[in-house]
Tab-separated table of C-alpha atoms and ligand atoms in Angstrom:
chain	number	residue	atom	x	y	z
A	1	MET	CA	11.268	3.211	-5.414
A	2	THR	CA	9.699	2.185	-8.751
A	3	GLN	CA	7.142	4.057	-10.848
A	4	SER	CA	4.613	1.350	-11.699
A	5	GLY	CA	1.999	3.426	-13.512
A	6	VAL	CA	-0.577	1.904	-11.139
A	7	THR	CA	-2.893	4.660	-9.927
A	8	LEU	CA	-4.340	4.883	-6.424
A	9	GLN	CA	-7.830	4.275	-7.831
A	10	THR	CA	-6.748	1.093	-9.616
A	11	HIS	CA	-4.941	-0.090	-6.488
A	12	LEU	CA	-8.046	0.530	-4.344
A	13	GLU	CA	-10.095	-1.496	-6.813
A	14	GLY	CA	-7.661	-4.359	-6.256
A	15	ARG	CA	-8.243	-4.217	-2.484
A	16	ARG	CA	-12.015	-4.637	-2.673
A	17	ALA	CA	-11.936	-8.347	-1.963
A	18	LYS	CA	-10.108	-7.702	1.306
A	19	LEU	CA	-12.811	-5.400	2.646
A	20	PRO	CA	-16.334	-6.123	3.936
A	21	ALA	CA	-18.390	-6.077	0.726
A	22	GLU	CA	-20.744	-3.316	1.836
A	23	TYR	CA	-17.856	-0.973	2.683
A	24	ALA	CA	-15.489	-1.617	-0.240
A	25	PRO	CA	-17.050	1.039	-2.521
A	26	THR	CA	-17.227	3.689	0.218
A	27	VAL	CA	-13.624	3.043	1.363
A	28	ALA	CA	-12.462	3.596	-2.226
A	29	ALA	CA	-14.589	6.753	-2.529
A	30	VAL	CA	-13.359	8.233	0.763
A	31	VAL	CA	-9.652	7.528	0.137
A	32	ASP	CA	-10.039	9.017	-3.332
A	33	ALA	CA	-11.724	12.101	-1.838
A	34	LEU	CA	-8.958	12.516	0.765
A	35	ALA	CA	-6.348	12.156	-1.982
A	36	GLY	CA	-8.110	14.970	-3.828
A	37	ALA	CA	-8.081	17.113	-0.684
A	38	GLY	CA	-4.376	16.298	-0.360
A	39	VAL	CA	-3.694	17.615	-3.853
A	40	GLN	CA	-5.384	20.889	-2.892
A	41	ILE	CA	-3.502	21.095	0.424
A	42	GLU	CA	-0.100	20.420	-1.139
A	43	ARG	CA	-0.751	23.184	-3.656
A	44	GLU	CA	-1.893	25.656	-0.997
A	45	LEU	CA	1.190	24.913	1.121
A	46	ALA	CA	3.313	26.149	-1.756
A	47	TYR	CA	1.301	29.381	-2.069
A	48	ALA	CA	0.356	29.989	1.569
A	49	ALA	CA	2.787	32.883	2.098
A	50	LEU	CA	1.602	34.504	-1.145
A	51	HIS	CA	-2.039	34.010	-0.138
A	52	GLY	CA	-1.517	35.389	3.357
A	53	ARG	CA	-2.366	31.999	4.819
A	54	LEU	CA	0.617	31.532	7.108
A	55	GLY	CA	0.386	32.362	10.790
A	56	VAL	CA	-2.247	31.806	13.453
A	57	ALA	CA	-6.002	31.803	13.009
A	58	GLY	CA	-6.459	32.906	16.617
A	59	GLY	CA	-7.672	30.674	19.458
A	60	ASN	CA	-6.920	27.065	20.373
A	61	ASN	CA	-8.511	23.809	19.283
A	62	VAL	CA	-10.256	21.322	21.588
A	63	THR	CA	-6.873	19.775	22.573
A	64	GLY	CA	-5.330	23.133	23.423
A	65	ASP	CA	-3.123	23.580	20.332
A	66	THR	CA	-2.677	27.012	18.798
A	67	VAL	CA	-4.711	26.871	15.575
A	68	LYS	CA	-2.957	27.978	12.388
A	69	LYS	CA	-4.817	29.476	9.411
A	70	LEU	CA	-3.818	26.418	7.366
A	71	ASP	CA	-5.237	24.105	10.053
A	72	VAL	CA	-8.648	25.732	9.511
A	73	TRP	CA	-8.263	25.812	5.723
A	74	GLY	CA	-7.113	22.196	5.698
A	75	HIS	CA	-10.073	21.148	7.844
A	76	GLU	CA	-12.580	22.932	5.582
A	77	THR	CA	-10.976	21.372	2.500
A	78	VAL	CA	-11.294	17.881	4.016
A	79	VAL	CA	-14.921	18.525	5.048
A	80	ALA	CA	-15.850	19.663	1.523
A	81	ALA	CA	-14.135	16.662	-0.101
A	82	LEU	CA	-15.821	14.168	2.242
A	83	ARG	CA	-19.269	15.734	1.760
A	84	ALA	CA	-18.798	15.555	-2.025
A	85	SER	CA	-17.826	11.846	-1.754
A	86	ARG	CA	-21.305	11.030	-0.353
A	87	ALA	CA	-19.583	8.130	1.423
A	88	CYS	CA	-18.822	9.708	4.808
A	89	ALA	CA	-21.442	9.666	7.596
A	90	ALA	CA	-19.359	11.694	10.082
A	91	LEU	CA	-15.917	13.265	10.477
A	92	VAL	CA	-13.930	13.402	13.710
A	93	SER	CA	-11.343	16.112	13.081
A	94	GLU	CA	-8.602	17.610	15.241
A	95	GLU	CA	-10.046	21.002	14.333
A	96	ALA	CA	-13.666	20.324	15.401
A	97	PRO	CA	-14.680	19.724	19.042
A	98	GLU	CA	-17.603	17.491	18.025
A	99	PRO	CA	-18.008	15.097	15.068
A	100	VAL	CA	-19.147	16.783	11.840
A	101	GLU	CA	-22.246	14.819	10.852
A	102	MET	CA	-22.768	14.383	7.079
A	103	ALA	CA	-26.299	13.491	5.941
A	104	GLU	CA	-24.909	13.074	2.396
A	105	GLY	CA	-23.122	9.880	3.470
A	106	ALA	CA	-25.362	8.599	6.227
A	107	GLY	CA	-26.395	5.402	4.376
A	108	GLN	CA	-25.777	1.836	5.578
A	109	ALA	CA	-22.284	1.811	4.026
A	110	GLY	CA	-21.385	5.280	5.282
A	111	LEU	CA	-17.987	5.546	6.974
A	112	VAL	CA	-16.801	7.464	10.003
A	113	VAL	CA	-13.581	9.287	9.141
A	114	CYS	CA	-11.095	10.445	11.779
A	115	CYS	CA	-8.633	12.993	10.475
A	116	ASP	CA	-5.777	15.298	11.391
A	117	PRO	CA	-6.042	17.624	8.377
A	118	VAL	CA	-2.643	19.287	8.950
A	119	ASP	CA	-0.253	17.332	11.148
A	120	GLY	CA	2.933	19.012	12.294
A	121	SER	CA	1.442	22.497	12.443
A	122	SER	CA	4.490	23.887	14.233
A	123	ASN	CA	6.384	23.312	10.958
A	124	LEU	CA	3.977	25.331	8.798
A	125	ASP	CA	5.512	28.790	9.137
A	126	VAL	CA	9.092	27.528	8.973
A	127	GLY	CA	8.920	25.548	5.731
A	128	GLY	CA	9.072	22.126	7.404
A	129	SER	CA	7.285	18.962	6.319
A	130	VAL	CA	3.665	18.505	7.372
A	131	GLY	CA	1.018	15.896	6.643
A	132	THR	CA	-2.590	14.735	6.734
A	133	ILE	CA	-3.524	11.602	8.716
A	134	PHE	CA	-6.775	9.647	8.235
A	135	SER	CA	-8.580	6.601	9.584
A	136	LEU	CA	-11.815	5.006	8.324
A	137	ARG	CA	-14.234	3.047	10.534
A	138	PRO	CA	-17.600	1.409	9.698
A	139	GLY	CA	-20.545	3.734	10.348
A	140	ARG	CA	-22.978	0.809	10.653
A	141	GLY	CA	-25.795	3.047	9.382
A	142	ARG	CA	-26.058	4.772	12.751
A	143	THR	CA	-27.339	8.322	13.185
A	144	PRO	CA	-25.587	10.276	14.577
A	145	GLY	CA	-22.580	8.650	12.935
A	146	GLY	CA	-19.853	10.129	15.186
A	147	PRO	CA	-20.003	7.448	17.930
A	148	GLY	CA	-18.976	4.922	15.244
A	149	ALA	CA	-15.432	6.292	15.701
A	150	LEU	CA	-15.185	4.965	19.244
A	151	GLY	CA	-13.768	1.527	20.127
A	152	PRO	CA	-10.437	-0.316	19.661
A	153	GLY	CA	-8.045	0.399	16.787
A	154	ASP	CA	-8.644	-2.982	15.198
A	155	GLN	CA	-12.045	-1.673	14.063
A	156	GLN	CA	-10.316	0.513	11.469
A	157	LEU	CA	-11.116	-0.582	7.899
A	158	CYS	CA	-8.449	1.641	6.430
A	159	ALA	CA	-5.811	4.156	7.534
A	160	GLY	CA	-3.277	6.397	5.865
A	161	TYR	CA	-1.358	9.625	5.662
A	162	ILE	CA	-0.263	12.140	3.067
A	163	LEU	CA	3.220	13.582	3.515
A	164	TYR	CA	3.835	17.051	2.091
A	165	GLY	CA	7.591	17.139	1.662
A	166	PRO	CA	9.874	17.548	-1.373
A	167	ALA	CA	7.428	15.106	-2.974
A	168	THR	CA	3.854	14.494	-1.889
A	169	ILE	CA	3.444	10.874	-0.833
A	170	LEU	CA	0.244	9.072	0.143
A	171	VAL	CA	0.561	5.866	2.158
A	172	TYR	CA	-2.432	3.716	3.069
A	173	THR	CA	-3.542	0.283	4.231
A	174	ALA	CA	-6.912	-1.374	3.822
A	175	GLY	CA	-5.875	-4.389	5.865
A	176	ASP	CA	-3.828	-5.912	3.046
A	177	GLY	CA	-0.345	-4.508	3.491
A	178	THR	CA	0.857	-0.900	3.461
A	179	HIS	CA	1.442	0.822	0.132
A	180	GLY	CA	2.905	4.178	-0.933
A	181	PHE	CA	2.084	6.445	-3.852
A	182	THR	CA	3.813	9.557	-5.168
A	183	LEU	CA	1.830	12.485	-6.551
A	184	ASP	CA	2.531	13.176	-10.214
A	185	ARG	CA	2.028	16.939	-10.041
A	186	ASP	CA	1.469	17.139	-13.825
A	187	SER	CA	-1.439	14.681	-13.980
A	188	GLY	CA	-2.598	15.204	-10.381
A	189	LYS	CA	-2.592	11.414	-9.951
A	190	PHE	CA	-1.022	9.360	-7.161
A	191	LEU	CA	1.086	6.568	-8.689
A	192	LEU	CA	2.285	3.439	-6.879
A	193	THR	CA	5.975	3.823	-5.988
A	194	LEU	CA	6.204	1.914	-2.686
A	195	PRO	CA	4.290	-1.369	-3.119
A	196	ASP	CA	3.948	-3.547	-0.012
A	197	MET	CA	6.204	-1.551	2.324
A	198	ARG	CA	8.107	-3.655	4.887
A	199	VAL	CA	9.647	-2.072	8.006
A	200	PRO	CA	13.169	-3.452	8.578
A	201	ALA	CA	13.265	-5.628	11.722
A	202	ARG	CA	15.698	-3.205	13.348
A	203	GLY	CA	16.886	0.305	12.476
A	204	LYS	CA	19.643	2.826	13.226
A	205	THR	CA	17.625	5.925	14.160
A	206	TYR	CA	15.259	7.034	16.890
A	207	GLY	CA	12.845	9.982	16.972
A	208	ILE	CA	11.631	11.597	20.205
A	209	ASN	CA	11.395	15.103	21.696
A	210	GLU	CA	14.405	14.857	24.030
A	211	GLY	CA	13.350	18.124	25.623
A	212	ASN	CA	10.740	16.135	27.562
A	213	ALA	CA	13.229	13.593	28.938
A	214	LEU	CA	12.758	14.632	32.589
A	215	THR	CA	9.059	13.726	32.404
A	216	TRP	CA	9.547	10.246	30.899
A	217	HIS	CA	8.818	6.886	32.507
A	218	PRO	CA	12.120	5.554	34.005
A	219	GLY	CA	12.050	2.666	31.487
A	220	GLN	CA	11.686	5.155	28.620
A	221	ARG	CA	14.644	7.171	29.871
A	222	ALA	CA	16.778	4.028	30.325
A	223	TYR	CA	15.873	2.838	26.802
A	224	VAL	CA	16.943	6.129	25.179
A	225	GLU	CA	20.181	6.093	27.208
A	226	HIS	CA	20.723	2.524	25.962
A	227	LEU	CA	20.388	3.698	22.325
A	228	LYS	CA	23.163	6.258	22.923
A	229	GLN	CA	25.708	3.719	24.212
A	230	LYS	CA	28.498	2.699	21.815
A	231	ASP	CA	28.106	-0.975	20.756
A	232	LYS	CA	29.079	-1.940	17.223
A	233	ALA	CA	27.348	-5.334	17.363
A	234	SER	CA	23.910	-3.782	17.907
A	235	GLY	CA	24.504	-0.773	15.677
A	236	ARG	CA	24.544	1.680	18.550
A	237	PRO	CA	24.623	4.562	19.111
A	238	TYR	CA	21.460	5.187	17.085
A	239	SER	CA	21.185	8.615	15.389
A	240	LEU	CA	18.463	11.034	16.497
A	241	ARG	CA	16.036	12.081	13.751
A	242	TYR	CA	13.070	14.274	14.802
A	243	SER	CA	11.252	16.604	12.409
A	244	GLY	CA	8.425	17.912	14.585
A	245	ALA	CA	5.851	16.288	12.280
A	246	MET	CA	4.679	12.766	13.155
A	247	VAL	CA	3.872	11.978	9.496
A	248	ALA	CA	7.425	12.741	8.351
A	249	ASP	CA	9.004	10.867	11.290
A	250	VAL	CA	6.791	7.792	10.900
A	251	HIS	CA	7.294	7.740	7.112
A	252	ARG	CA	11.078	7.654	7.534
A	253	THR	CA	10.740	4.981	10.210
A	254	LEU	CA	8.524	2.750	8.020
A	255	LEU	CA	11.074	2.978	5.196
A	256	ASP	CA	14.406	2.859	7.042
A	257	GLY	CA	13.425	1.174	10.296
A	258	GLY	CA	14.177	2.400	13.777
A	259	ILE	CA	11.669	3.838	16.217
A	260	PHE	CA	9.543	6.971	16.636
A	261	MET	CA	8.298	7.693	20.147
A	262	TYR	CA	5.940	10.137	21.819
A	263	PRO	CA	5.624	8.731	25.350
A	264	SER	CA	3.441	10.069	28.116
A	265	ASP	CA	4.484	12.928	30.381
A	266	MET	CA	4.892	11.099	33.686
A	267	ALA	CA	5.619	14.139	35.849
A	268	GLU	CA	2.687	12.884	37.938
A	269	PRO	CA	3.173	9.086	37.701
A	270	ALA	CA	-0.430	8.516	38.772
A	271	LYS	CA	-1.661	10.768	35.933
A	272	PRO	CA	0.278	9.973	32.763
A	273	LYS	CA	-0.255	12.709	30.140
A	274	PRO	CA	0.207	11.538	26.550
A	275	LYS	CA	0.190	14.184	23.787
A	276	LEU	CA	-0.804	12.575	20.513
A	277	ARG	CA	-4.464	11.850	19.747
A	278	LEU	CA	-5.635	8.242	19.555
A	279	LEU	CA	-8.258	8.363	16.759
A	280	TYR	CA	-6.425	10.492	14.179
A	281	GLU	CA	-2.744	10.082	15.018
A	282	VAL	CA	-1.890	6.994	17.110
A	283	ALA	CA	-4.387	4.352	15.871
A	284	PRO	CA	-3.919	4.996	12.110
A	285	MET	CA	-0.103	4.993	12.415
A	286	ALA	CA	-0.278	1.789	14.470
A	287	LEU	CA	-2.337	0.003	11.789
A	288	LEU	CA	0.008	1.172	9.013
A	289	ALA	CA	3.070	-0.004	10.938
A	290	GLU	CA	1.608	-3.422	11.807
A	291	GLN	CA	0.465	-3.961	8.212
A	292	ALA	CA	4.079	-3.225	7.147
A	293	GLY	CA	5.492	-5.823	9.563
A	294	GLY	CA	6.362	-3.300	12.267
A	295	ARG	CA	4.973	-2.781	15.732
A	296	ALA	CA	3.209	-0.002	17.684
A	297	SER	CA	3.148	0.045	21.472
A	298	THR	CA	2.058	2.317	24.326
A	299	GLY	CA	5.160	1.068	26.165
A	300	THR	CA	3.084	-1.443	28.067
A	301	GLY	CA	0.671	-2.764	25.425
A	302	ARG	CA	-0.420	-2.755	21.762
A	303	CYS	CA	-1.683	0.637	20.545
A	304	LEU	CA	-4.471	-1.020	18.519
A	305	ASP	CA	-5.890	-2.548	21.720
A	306	VAL	CA	-6.466	0.874	23.267
A	307	VAL	CA	-10.219	1.515	23.306
A	308	ALA	CA	-11.276	5.029	22.292
A	309	THR	CA	-14.034	6.326	24.558
A	310	GLU	CA	-13.620	10.016	23.694
A	311	TYR	CA	-13.095	11.708	20.318
A	312	HIS	CA	-9.934	13.618	21.265
A	313	GLN	CA	-8.496	11.043	23.673
A	314	ARG	CA	-4.686	10.908	23.784
A	315	ALA	CA	-2.361	7.905	23.904
A	316	PRO	CA	1.409	7.275	23.997
A	317	ILE	CA	3.095	5.639	20.998
A	318	LEU	CA	6.384	3.865	20.303
A	319	VAL	CA	6.255	2.754	16.670
A	320	GLY	CA	8.584	1.255	14.114
A	321	SER	CA	10.846	-1.807	13.764
A	322	ALA	CA	9.460	-4.841	15.620
A	323	GLU	CA	12.745	-5.603	17.402
A	324	ASP	CA	13.317	-1.987	18.463
A	325	VAL	CA	9.782	-1.551	19.831
A	326	ALA	CA	9.983	-4.920	21.631
A	327	LEU	CA	13.227	-3.861	23.304
A	328	ALA	CA	11.687	-0.544	24.371
A	329	GLU	CA	8.766	-2.449	25.955
A	330	ASP	CA	11.302	-4.625	27.744
A	331	PHE	CA	12.857	-1.513	29.309
A	332	TYR	CA	9.374	-0.404	30.466
A	333	ARG	CA	8.958	-3.778	32.248
A	334	ARG	CA	12.312	-3.616	34.122
B	1	FBP	P1	-0.491	18.597	15.265
B	1	FBP	O1	0.487	19.478	14.630
B	1	FBP	O2	-1.493	18.066	14.352
B	1	FBP	O3	-1.103	19.170	16.486
B	1	FBP	O4	0.330	17.256	15.672
B	1	FBP	C1	1.014	17.015	16.723
B	1	FBP	C2	2.516	17.058	16.453
B	1	FBP	O5	2.873	18.203	15.778
B	1	FBP	C3	3.078	15.829	15.736
B	1	FBP	O6	3.031	15.899	14.364
B	1	FBP	C4	4.523	15.808	16.232
B	1	FBP	O7	5.079	14.526	16.214
B	1	FBP	C5	4.395	16.361	17.637
B	1	FBP	O8	3.144	17.035	17.720
B	1	FBP	C6	5.470	17.346	17.966
B	1	FBP	O9	5.304	17.680	19.294
B	1	FBP	P2	6.443	18.476	20.102
B	1	FBP	O10	6.466	19.858	19.532
B	1	FBP	O11	5.951	18.428	21.531
B	1	FBP	O12	7.716	17.760	19.915
């Protein structure tokens, strides 16, 4: 990890040529706004207990999760930052049942942002790592802007996450590789420390909630059993690493290799039940992984080929090292 002195803003400027000309300025403005929201969120995480902002807000969100006070606060912070950017036409957020339309950014170059303001909420009250996940799609000047979020994952212009751990790290792609920045808490600036991240072809760790094993597809179960078998040549057994926050688990996987998996609940084989949300969890992580030379699969196909038809649609994901994900898919086919 090197400290290059290159700021996120300068780096975004350098990506302009890779983006459709009309959207380059708004992509830079929105990522900058989300970075600003991230600085506020990372600060509030440190003070949440002192501000009485731990614990539940009461009620569930549209996907049935218990909503934490910081989920609501995080959502409102993201909404305010995106409105102020005047570059966002609509926001699809985990914490809002319908898209939040934003007249401020409804111009031709306005973007539709999909966001999980606080990912890993179950870690909030226990001091674990959490994150923010975002994805940017062209708004095409439509009003309402929300429907611009729907469609396959390849329509994403940009995707990223902010990891709130010992350090605060922002990782993004604008279709030209995946790059990581560390927050300099003194200046409040994100500085390039992980240029052009490359996922190792194969890893030594796997991440999955083993507690769900009885509901997995038989191929999924056989693959995880395979990872536990002793075989020096293939580096097995792999070690289990699972933090409870997708951002933290995917970040480790992009750096060290290996595979993170949240497969569908197949208790009713005819009605697979995935957990993670396509627009603001699965699709952005899939784009980041592919842009870093990795792979992201549903088990039976490419995550980025999954077409979103609903805002809070769910999808399975196996993401990480290309060879590990390919082998997992092979087990699904057997
Ligand atoms: P939210 O916290 O945003 O709802 O995210 C879902 C999530 O917490 C992921 O970050 C994580 O990978 C997964 O759910 C953990 O699920 P489980 O508790 O079922 O293992």
